[in-house]
Short mmCIF file of C-alpha atoms in Angstrom, two decimals:
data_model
loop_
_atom_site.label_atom_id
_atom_site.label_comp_id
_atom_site.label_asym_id
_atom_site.label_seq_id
_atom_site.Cartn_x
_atom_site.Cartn_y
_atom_site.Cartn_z
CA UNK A 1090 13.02 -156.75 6.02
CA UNK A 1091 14.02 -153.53 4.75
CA UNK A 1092 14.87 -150.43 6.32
CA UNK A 1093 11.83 -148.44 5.33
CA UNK A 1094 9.93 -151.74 6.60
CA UNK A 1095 11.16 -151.50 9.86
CA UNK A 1096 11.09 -148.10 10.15
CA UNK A 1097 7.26 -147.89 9.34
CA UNK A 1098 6.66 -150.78 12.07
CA UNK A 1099 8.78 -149.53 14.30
CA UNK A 1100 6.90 -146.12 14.07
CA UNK A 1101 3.45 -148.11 14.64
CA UNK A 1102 5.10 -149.75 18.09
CA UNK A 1103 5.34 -145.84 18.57
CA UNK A 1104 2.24 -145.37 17.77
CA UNK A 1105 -0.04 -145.43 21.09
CA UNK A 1106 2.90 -144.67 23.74
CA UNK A 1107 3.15 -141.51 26.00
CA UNK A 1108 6.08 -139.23 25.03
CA UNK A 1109 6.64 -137.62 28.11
CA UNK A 1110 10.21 -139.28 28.44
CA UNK A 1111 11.11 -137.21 25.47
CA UNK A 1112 9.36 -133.78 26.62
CA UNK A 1113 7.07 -134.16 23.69
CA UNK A 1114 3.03 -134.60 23.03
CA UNK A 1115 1.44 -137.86 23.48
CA UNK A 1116 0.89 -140.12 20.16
CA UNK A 1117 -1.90 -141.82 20.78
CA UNK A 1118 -4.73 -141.66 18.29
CA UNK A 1119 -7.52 -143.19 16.65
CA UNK A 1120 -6.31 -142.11 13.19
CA UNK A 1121 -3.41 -144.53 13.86
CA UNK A 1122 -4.63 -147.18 11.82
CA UNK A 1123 -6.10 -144.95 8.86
CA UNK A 1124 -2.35 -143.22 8.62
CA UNK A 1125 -0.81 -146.52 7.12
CA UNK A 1126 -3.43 -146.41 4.65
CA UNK A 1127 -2.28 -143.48 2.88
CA UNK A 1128 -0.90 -142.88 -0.19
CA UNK A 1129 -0.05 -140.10 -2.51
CA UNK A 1130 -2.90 -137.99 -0.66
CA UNK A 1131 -5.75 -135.97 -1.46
CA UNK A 1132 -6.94 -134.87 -5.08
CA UNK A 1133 -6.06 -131.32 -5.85
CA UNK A 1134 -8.22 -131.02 -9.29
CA UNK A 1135 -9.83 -128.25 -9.33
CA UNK A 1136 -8.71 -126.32 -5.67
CA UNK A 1137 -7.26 -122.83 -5.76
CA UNK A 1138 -4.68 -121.73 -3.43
CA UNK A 1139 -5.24 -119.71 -0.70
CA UNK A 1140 -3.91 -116.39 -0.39
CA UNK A 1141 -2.54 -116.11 3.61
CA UNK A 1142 -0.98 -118.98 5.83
CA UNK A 1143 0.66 -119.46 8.29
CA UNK A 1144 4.59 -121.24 8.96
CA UNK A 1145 5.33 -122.52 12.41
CA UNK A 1146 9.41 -122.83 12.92
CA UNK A 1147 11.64 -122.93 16.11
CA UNK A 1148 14.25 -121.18 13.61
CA UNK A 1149 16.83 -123.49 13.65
CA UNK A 1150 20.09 -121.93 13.26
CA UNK A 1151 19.10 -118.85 14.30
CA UNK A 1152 17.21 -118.83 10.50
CA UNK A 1153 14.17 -116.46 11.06
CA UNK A 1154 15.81 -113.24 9.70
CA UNK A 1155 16.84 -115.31 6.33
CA UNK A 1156 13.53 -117.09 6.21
CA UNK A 1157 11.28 -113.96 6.74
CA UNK A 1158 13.63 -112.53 3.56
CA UNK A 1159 12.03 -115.88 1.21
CA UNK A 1160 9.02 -115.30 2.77
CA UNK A 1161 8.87 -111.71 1.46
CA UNK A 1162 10.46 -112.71 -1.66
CA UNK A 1163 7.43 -115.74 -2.49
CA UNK A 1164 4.94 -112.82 -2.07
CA UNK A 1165 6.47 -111.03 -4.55
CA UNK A 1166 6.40 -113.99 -6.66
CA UNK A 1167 3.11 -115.03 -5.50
CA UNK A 1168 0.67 -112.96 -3.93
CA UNK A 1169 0.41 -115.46 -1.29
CA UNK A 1170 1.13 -113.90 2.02
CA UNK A 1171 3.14 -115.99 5.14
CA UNK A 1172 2.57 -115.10 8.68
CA UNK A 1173 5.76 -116.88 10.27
CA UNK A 1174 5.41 -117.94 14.03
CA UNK A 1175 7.70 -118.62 16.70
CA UNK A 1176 6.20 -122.05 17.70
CA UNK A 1177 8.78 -123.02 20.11
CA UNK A 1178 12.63 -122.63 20.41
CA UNK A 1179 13.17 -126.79 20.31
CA UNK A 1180 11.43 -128.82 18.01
CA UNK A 1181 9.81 -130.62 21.00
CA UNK A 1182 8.52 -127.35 21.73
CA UNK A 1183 6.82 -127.43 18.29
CA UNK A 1184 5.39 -131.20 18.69
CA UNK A 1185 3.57 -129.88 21.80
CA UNK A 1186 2.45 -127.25 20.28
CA UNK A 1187 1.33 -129.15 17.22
CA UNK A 1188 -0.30 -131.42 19.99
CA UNK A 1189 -2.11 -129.07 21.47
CA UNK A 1190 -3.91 -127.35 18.04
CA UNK A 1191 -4.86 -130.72 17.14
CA UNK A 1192 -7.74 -131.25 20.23
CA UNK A 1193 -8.79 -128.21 18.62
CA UNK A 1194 -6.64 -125.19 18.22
CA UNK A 1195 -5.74 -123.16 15.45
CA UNK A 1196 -3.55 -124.99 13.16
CA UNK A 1197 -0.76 -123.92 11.08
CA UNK A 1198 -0.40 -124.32 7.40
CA UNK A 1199 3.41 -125.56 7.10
CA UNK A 1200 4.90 -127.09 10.22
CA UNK A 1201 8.57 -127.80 10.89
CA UNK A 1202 9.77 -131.01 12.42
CA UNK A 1203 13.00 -133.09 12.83
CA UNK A 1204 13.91 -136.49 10.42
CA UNK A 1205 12.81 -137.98 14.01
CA UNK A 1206 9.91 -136.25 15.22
CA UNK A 1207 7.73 -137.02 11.95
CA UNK A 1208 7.09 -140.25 13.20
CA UNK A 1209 5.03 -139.28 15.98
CA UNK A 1210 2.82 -136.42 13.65
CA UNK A 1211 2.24 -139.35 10.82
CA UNK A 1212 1.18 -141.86 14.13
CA UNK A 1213 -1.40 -139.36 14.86
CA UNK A 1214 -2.31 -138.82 11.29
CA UNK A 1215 -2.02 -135.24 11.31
CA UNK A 1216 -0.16 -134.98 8.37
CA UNK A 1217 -0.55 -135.93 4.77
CA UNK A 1218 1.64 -137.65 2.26
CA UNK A 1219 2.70 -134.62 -0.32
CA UNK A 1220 3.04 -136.06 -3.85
CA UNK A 1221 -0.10 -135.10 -4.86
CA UNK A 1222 -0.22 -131.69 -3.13
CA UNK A 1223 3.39 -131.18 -4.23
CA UNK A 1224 2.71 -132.13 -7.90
CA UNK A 1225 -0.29 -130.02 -8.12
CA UNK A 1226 2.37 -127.07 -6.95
CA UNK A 1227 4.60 -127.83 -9.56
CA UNK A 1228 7.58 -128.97 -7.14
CA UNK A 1229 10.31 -130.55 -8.72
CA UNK A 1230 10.54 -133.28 -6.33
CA UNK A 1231 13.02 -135.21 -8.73
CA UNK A 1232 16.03 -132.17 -7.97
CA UNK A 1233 16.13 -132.64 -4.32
CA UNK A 1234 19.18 -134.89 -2.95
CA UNK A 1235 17.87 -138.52 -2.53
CA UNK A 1236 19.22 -139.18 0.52
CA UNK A 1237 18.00 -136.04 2.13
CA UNK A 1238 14.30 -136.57 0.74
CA UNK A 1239 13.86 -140.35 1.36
CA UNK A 1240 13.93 -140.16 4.95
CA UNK A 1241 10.80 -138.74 5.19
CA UNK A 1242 9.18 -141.57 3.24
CA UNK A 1243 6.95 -144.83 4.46
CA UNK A 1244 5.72 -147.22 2.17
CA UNK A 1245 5.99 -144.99 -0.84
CA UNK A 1246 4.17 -142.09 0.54
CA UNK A 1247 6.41 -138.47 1.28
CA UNK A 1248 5.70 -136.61 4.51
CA UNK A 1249 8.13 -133.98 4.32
CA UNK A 1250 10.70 -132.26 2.26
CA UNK A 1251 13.79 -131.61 3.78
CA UNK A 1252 14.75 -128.13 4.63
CA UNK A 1253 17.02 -127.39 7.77
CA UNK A 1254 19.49 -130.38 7.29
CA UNK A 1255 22.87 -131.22 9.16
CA UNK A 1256 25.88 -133.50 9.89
CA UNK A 1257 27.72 -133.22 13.29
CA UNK A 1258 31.25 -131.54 12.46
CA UNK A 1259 34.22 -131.09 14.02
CA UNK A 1260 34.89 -127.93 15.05
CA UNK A 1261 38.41 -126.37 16.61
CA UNK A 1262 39.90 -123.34 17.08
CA UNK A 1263 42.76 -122.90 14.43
CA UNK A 1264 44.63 -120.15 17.20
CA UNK A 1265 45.16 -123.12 19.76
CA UNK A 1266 46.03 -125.44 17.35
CA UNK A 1267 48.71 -122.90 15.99
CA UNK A 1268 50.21 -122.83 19.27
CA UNK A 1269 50.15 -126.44 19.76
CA UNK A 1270 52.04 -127.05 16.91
CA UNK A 1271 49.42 -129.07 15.51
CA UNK A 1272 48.59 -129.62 11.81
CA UNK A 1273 45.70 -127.62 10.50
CA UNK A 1274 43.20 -130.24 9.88
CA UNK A 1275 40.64 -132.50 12.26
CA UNK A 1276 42.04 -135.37 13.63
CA UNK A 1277 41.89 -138.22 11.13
CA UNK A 1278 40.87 -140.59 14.47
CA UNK A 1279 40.01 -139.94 18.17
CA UNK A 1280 43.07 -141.91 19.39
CA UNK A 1281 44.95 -139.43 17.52
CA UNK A 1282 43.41 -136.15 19.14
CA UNK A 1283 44.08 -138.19 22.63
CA UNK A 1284 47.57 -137.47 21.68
CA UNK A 1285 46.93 -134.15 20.13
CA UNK A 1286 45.22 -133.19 23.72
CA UNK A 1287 47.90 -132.67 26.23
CA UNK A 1288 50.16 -130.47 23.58
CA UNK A 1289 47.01 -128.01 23.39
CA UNK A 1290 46.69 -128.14 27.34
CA UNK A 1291 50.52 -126.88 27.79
CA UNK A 1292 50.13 -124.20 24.81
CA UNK A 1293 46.54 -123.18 25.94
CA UNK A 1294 46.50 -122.82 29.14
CA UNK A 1295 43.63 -120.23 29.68
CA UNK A 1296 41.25 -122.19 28.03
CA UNK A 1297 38.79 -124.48 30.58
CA UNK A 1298 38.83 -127.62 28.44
CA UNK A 1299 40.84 -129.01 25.29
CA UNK A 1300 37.39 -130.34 24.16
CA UNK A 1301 34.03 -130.48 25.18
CA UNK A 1302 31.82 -133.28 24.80
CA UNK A 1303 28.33 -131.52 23.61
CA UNK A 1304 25.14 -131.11 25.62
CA UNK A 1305 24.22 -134.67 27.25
CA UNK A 1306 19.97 -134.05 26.82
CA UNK A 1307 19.68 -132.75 23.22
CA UNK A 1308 23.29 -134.66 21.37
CA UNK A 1309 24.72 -137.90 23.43
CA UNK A 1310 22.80 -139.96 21.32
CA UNK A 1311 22.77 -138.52 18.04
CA UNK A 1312 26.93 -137.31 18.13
CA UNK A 1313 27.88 -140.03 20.71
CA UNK A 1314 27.04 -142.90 17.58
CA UNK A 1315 30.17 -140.98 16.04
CA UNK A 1316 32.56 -142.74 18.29
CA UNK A 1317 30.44 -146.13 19.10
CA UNK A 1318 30.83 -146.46 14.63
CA UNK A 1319 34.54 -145.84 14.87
CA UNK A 1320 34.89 -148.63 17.66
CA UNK A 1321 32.67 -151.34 15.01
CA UNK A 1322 29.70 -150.91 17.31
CA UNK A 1323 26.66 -148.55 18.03
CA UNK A 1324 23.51 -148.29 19.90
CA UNK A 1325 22.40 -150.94 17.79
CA UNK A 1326 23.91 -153.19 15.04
CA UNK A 1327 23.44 -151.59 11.62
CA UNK A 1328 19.99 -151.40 10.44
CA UNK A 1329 18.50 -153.51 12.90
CA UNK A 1330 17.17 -153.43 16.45
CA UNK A 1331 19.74 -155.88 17.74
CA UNK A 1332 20.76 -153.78 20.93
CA UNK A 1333 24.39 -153.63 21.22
CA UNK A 1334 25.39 -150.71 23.57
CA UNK A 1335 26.92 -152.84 26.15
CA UNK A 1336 28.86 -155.03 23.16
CA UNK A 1337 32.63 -155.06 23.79
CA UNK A 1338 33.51 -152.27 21.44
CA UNK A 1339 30.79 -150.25 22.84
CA UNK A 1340 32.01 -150.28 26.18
CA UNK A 1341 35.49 -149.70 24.43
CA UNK A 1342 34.49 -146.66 22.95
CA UNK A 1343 32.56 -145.16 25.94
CA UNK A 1344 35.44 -145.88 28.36
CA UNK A 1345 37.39 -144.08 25.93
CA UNK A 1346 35.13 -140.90 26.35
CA UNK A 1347 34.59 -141.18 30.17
CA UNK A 1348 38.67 -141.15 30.63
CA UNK A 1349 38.98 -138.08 28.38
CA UNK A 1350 36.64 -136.30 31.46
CA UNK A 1351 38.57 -138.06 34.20
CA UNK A 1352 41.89 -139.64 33.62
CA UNK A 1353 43.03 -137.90 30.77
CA UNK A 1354 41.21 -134.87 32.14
CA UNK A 1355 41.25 -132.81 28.96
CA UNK A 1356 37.35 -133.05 28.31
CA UNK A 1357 34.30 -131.61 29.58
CA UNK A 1358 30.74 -131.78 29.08
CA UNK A 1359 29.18 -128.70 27.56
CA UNK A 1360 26.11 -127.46 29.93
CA UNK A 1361 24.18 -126.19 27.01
CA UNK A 1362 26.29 -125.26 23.91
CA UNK A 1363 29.77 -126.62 23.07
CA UNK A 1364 29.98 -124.47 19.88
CA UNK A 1365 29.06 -121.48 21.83
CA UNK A 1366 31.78 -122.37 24.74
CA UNK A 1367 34.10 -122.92 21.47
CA UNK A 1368 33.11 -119.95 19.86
CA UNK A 1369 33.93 -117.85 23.03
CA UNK A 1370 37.49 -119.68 23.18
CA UNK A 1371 36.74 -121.43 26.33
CA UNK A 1372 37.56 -124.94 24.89
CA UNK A 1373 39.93 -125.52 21.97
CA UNK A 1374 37.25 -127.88 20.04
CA UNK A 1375 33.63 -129.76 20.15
CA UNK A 1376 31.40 -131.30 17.79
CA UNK A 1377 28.59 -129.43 16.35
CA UNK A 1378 25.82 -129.45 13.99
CA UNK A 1379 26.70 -127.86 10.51
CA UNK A 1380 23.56 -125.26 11.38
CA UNK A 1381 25.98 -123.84 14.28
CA UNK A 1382 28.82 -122.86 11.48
CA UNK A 1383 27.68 -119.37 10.42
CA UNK A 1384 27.19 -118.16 14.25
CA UNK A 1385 29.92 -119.94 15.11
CA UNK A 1386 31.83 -117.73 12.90
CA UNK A 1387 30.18 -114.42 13.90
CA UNK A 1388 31.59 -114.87 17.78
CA UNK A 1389 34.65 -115.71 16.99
CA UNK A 1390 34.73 -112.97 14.22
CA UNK A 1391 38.23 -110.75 15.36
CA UNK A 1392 39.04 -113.32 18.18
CA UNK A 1393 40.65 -116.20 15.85
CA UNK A 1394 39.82 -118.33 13.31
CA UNK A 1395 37.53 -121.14 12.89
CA UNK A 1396 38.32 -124.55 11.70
CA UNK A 1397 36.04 -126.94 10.93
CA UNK A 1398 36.43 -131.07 9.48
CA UNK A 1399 34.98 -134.28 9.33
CA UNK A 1400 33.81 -136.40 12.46
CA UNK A 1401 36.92 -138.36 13.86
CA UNK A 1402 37.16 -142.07 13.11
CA UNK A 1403 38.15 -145.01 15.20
CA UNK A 1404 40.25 -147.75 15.56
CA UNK A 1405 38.20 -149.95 13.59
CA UNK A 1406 36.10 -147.77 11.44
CA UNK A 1407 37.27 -144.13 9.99
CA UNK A 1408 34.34 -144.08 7.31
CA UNK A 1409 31.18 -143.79 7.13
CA UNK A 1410 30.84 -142.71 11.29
CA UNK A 1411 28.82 -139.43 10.96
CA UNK A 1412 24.98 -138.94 10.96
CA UNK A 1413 22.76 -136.93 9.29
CA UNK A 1414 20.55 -134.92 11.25
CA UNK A 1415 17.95 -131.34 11.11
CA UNK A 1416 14.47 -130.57 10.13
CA UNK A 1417 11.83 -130.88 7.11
CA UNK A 1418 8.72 -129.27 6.45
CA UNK A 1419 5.30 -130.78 6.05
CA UNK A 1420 1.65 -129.89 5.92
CA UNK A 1421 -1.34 -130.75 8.47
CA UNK A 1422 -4.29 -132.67 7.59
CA UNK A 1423 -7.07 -130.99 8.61
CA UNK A 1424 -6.87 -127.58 7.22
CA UNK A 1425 -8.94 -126.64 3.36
CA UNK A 1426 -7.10 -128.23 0.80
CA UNK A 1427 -6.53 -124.16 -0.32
CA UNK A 1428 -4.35 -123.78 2.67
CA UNK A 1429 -2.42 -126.82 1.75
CA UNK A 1430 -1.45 -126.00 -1.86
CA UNK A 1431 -0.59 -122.78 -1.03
CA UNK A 1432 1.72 -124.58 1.34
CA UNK A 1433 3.04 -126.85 -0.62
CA UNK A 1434 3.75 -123.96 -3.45
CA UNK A 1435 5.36 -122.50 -0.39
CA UNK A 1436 8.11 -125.55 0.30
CA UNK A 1437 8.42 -125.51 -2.93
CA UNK A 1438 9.73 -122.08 -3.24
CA UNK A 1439 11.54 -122.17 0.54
CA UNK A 1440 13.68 -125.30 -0.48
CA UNK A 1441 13.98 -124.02 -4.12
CA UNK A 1442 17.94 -124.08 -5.86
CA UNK A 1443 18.30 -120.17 -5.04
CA UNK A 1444 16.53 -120.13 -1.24
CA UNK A 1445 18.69 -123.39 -0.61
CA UNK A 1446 21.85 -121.70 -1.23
CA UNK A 1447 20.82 -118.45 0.43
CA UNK A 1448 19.63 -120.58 3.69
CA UNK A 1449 23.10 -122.34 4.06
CA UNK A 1450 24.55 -119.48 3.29
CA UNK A 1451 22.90 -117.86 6.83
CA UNK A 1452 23.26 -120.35 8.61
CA UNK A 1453 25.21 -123.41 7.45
CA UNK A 1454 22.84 -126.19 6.93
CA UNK A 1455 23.23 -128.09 3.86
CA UNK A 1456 21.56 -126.92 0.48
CA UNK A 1457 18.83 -129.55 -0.30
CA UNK A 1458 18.91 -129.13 -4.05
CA UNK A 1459 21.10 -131.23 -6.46
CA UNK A 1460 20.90 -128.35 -8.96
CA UNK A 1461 22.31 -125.78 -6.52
CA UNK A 1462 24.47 -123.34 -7.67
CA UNK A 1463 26.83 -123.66 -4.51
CA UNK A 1464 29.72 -121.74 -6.25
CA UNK A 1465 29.03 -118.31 -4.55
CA UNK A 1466 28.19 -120.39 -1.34
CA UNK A 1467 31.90 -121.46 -1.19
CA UNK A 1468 33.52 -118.52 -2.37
CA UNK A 1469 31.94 -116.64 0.68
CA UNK A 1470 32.13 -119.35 3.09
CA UNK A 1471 34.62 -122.05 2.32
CA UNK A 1472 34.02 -124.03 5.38
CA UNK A 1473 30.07 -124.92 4.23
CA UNK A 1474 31.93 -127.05 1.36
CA UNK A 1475 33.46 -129.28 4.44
CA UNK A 1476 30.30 -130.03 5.39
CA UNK A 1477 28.67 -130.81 1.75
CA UNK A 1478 31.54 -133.18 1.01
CA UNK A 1479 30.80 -134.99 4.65
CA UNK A 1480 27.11 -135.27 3.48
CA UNK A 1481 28.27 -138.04 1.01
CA UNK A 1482 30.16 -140.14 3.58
CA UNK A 1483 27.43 -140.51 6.21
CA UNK A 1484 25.62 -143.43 7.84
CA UNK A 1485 21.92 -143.71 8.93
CA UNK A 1486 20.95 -143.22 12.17
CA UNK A 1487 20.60 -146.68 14.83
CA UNK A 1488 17.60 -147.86 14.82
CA UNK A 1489 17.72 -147.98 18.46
CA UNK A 1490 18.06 -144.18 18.70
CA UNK A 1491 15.63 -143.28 15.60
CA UNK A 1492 12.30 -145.67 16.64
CA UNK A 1493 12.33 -146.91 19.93
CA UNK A 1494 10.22 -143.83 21.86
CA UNK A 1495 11.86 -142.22 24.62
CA UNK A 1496 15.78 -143.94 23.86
CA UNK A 1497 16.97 -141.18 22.93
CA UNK A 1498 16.52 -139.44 26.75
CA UNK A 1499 17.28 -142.83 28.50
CA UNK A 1500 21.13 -142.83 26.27
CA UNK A 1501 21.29 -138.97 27.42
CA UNK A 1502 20.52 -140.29 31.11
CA UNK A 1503 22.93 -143.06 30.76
CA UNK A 1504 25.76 -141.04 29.48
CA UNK A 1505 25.33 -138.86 32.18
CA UNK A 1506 25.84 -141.18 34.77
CA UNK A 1507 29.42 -142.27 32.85
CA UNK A 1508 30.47 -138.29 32.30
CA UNK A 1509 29.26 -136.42 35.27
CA UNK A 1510 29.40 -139.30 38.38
CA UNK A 1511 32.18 -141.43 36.48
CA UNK A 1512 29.52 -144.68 36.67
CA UNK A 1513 31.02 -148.25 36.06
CA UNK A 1514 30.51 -147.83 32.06
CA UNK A 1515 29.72 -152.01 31.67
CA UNK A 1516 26.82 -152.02 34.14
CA UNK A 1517 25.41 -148.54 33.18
CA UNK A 1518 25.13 -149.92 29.41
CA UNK A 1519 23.81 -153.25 30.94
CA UNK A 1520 20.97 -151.18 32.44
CA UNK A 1521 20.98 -149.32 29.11
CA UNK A 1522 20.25 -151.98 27.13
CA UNK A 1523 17.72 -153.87 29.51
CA UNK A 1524 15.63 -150.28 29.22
CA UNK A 1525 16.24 -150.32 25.30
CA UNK A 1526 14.87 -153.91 25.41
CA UNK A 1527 11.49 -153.43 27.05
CA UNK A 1528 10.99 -150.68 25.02
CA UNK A 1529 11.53 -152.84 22.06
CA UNK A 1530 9.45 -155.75 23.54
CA UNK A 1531 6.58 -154.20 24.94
CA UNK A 1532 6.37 -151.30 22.10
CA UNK A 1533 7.67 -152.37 19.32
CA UNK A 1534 8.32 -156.10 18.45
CA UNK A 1535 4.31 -157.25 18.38
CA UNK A 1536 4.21 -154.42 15.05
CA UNK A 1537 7.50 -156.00 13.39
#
């Protein structure tokens, strides 16, 4: 089966099941079964756009000053007016939110949600597909980068266009690695910046950690597939939900990252923000997502300069081991059809070659638009092109992270026990993948 087939039946397994586990709204819905029906969406003969709605965002990457500058800028072009909302600070926050308008609050126009969490708004069938919507807005749906724009699509029907999009880098701070002696690059492999580590301990003394493993509840899973890929494994094989976090090289690769926290003893575990501890020059290096670079930059303005490169590889795999990650933007179902071409002439212009470049340019997530002019992009910020040329060497999520409901928070849980209580890392992925296995059994497999 293909991966778009499993991905729509694995969202249907996640269909009627509680999200709690993931701090998010409940899916369940009678609209469930009509979702899978549609297509291209409604018929916009004839409908004129309306003149005020309303964006809900969490602002990811600190975007709302740069996004309230497009919105003012569309009006101009426009006349259409955008009230931008705070919906949340997470986009969990957001999906409960969203939750809660649809039993019968007010609902926005555009809503912004994750390449995961559009699963669980299309299950409810609270969104609808946009090629019809987006063709009636004139979008040119053909310039935005494939990769990017397909993974909000089920069985030939779009759901979102990709806005607030991000790889994992590697981020270090080029002052420590200056007085290490160390070569002004990323490490080409983890094994080598085991070696790197204890040369940046004697140099750096002051600093708390040599590295910092990022925030257990909202990265282990996404950043953490980084080094299961370098070791030939992952949460699950590739493109299938055969669970293999307790494989050989899986336990390999997580023993490697428990003994970094307590026999090497050069690694910690960010409480909340690694790229903020980084930024600060607490640690020497972390991995972040590409939407951290620009503030990144701003704290450590005067203090010493950032470096930034691709994800480390491993000892069997170097390439392809980083994700793709961030946000889209999609429309709700039941507000007037006015409200939703005025949204979708809103994407349009938000995601648009010009507002692309100026939103990485604010924040560092990757420009959506293959006709992009990224050459005053680079010229100001350099380090953005680091993360454009990773975009072409990534890998797609596991499937065990992506569409089993509440894995995500059980891997966080898991890694936990290995990083903060040094657990037995065999038996805690044992018990891993038992959990990952019901899920998959009682949730999923019947829909496959």
């Amino acid at each position: 089966m293909s991966r778009r087939g499993l991905l729509g039946m694995a969202a249907l397994g996640a269909g009627a099941v509680a999200l709690s586990a993931c701090a998010g709204p409940a899916t369940a819905s009678s609209g469930a079964s009509s979702a899978t029906a549609n297509t291209d969406g409604p018929d916009f003969s004839g409908v004129t756009p309306a003149t005020t709605i309303t964006f809900w965002s969490n602002h990811p990457g600190n975007s709302e000053d740069v996004t309230k500058q497009i919105i003012a800028k569309f009006k101009d072009a426009t006349g259409i007016t955008v009230n931008l909302v705070t919906a949340g600070s997470t986009y969990e926050d957001v999906a409960q939110k969203f939750q809660t308008a649809q039993a019968g609050g007010t609902l926005p126009d555009v809503v912004v949600f994750s390449d995961v969490w559009w699963f669980r708004y299309f299950m409810q069938d609270s969104i609808i597909p946009l090629t019809s919507v987006l063709k009636a807005a004139d979008v040119d749906t053909s310039d935005y980068r494939e990769g990017l724009f397909a993974d909000y699509q089920y069985k030939g029907a779009q759901y979102a266009v990709p806005w607030a999009r991000s790889t994992p880098l590697f981020y270090y701070n080029k002052k420590h690695w200056s007085a290490a002696g160390l070569p002004d690059r990323a490490p080409a492999t983890w094994d080598e910046f085991a070696e790197w580590a204890p040369k940046l301990q004697a140099a750096n003394n002051g600093t708390q950690y040599v590295y910092e493993h990022p925030a257990l509840a909202d990265y282990a899973g996404w950043t953490l597939q980084n080094i299961l890929w370098g070791y030939g494994s992952g949460w699950s094989a590739k493109d299938s939900f055969d669970i293999t976090c307790d494989s050989d090289a899986s336990v390999k690769a997580l023993q490697y990252v428990q003994d970094s926290v307590y026999k090497g003893k050069w690694a910690g575990v960010a409480s909340t923000s690694g790229t903020d501890d980084m930024a600060a020059g607490a640690i020497s290096a972390t991995l972040g997502s590409t939407g951290s670079l620009v503030g990144v930059q701003k704290t450590a303005a005067g203090k010493f300069e950032v470096g930034v490169g691709f994800l480390p590889g491993g000892p069997v795999t170097k390439s392809p081991v980083c994700p793709t990650g961030g946000s889209g933007v999609g429309i709700p179902k039941k507000i007037p059809a006015a409200n939703q071409l005025a949204a979708a002439k809103f994407i349009g212009f938000l995601t648009n070659p010009e507002n692309t470049v100026a939103f990485s340019a604010a924040t560092g997530y990757m420009p959506v638009r293959k006709s992009a002019d990224v050459t005053s992009l680079l010229a100001k910020n350099p380090l953005i092109g680091t993360a454009i040329k990773q975009l072409e060497v990534t890998r797609t999520q596991d499937y065990a992270r992506v569409f089993l409901p509440g894995a995500d928070q059980e891997m966080a849980k898991s890694v936990a026990q290995i990083v903060t209580k040094e657990a037995d890392v065999k038996s805690t992925m044992t018990a891993l993948r038992s959990t990952l296995e019901n899920i998959f059994n009682t949730q999923v497999k019947s829909h496959i």
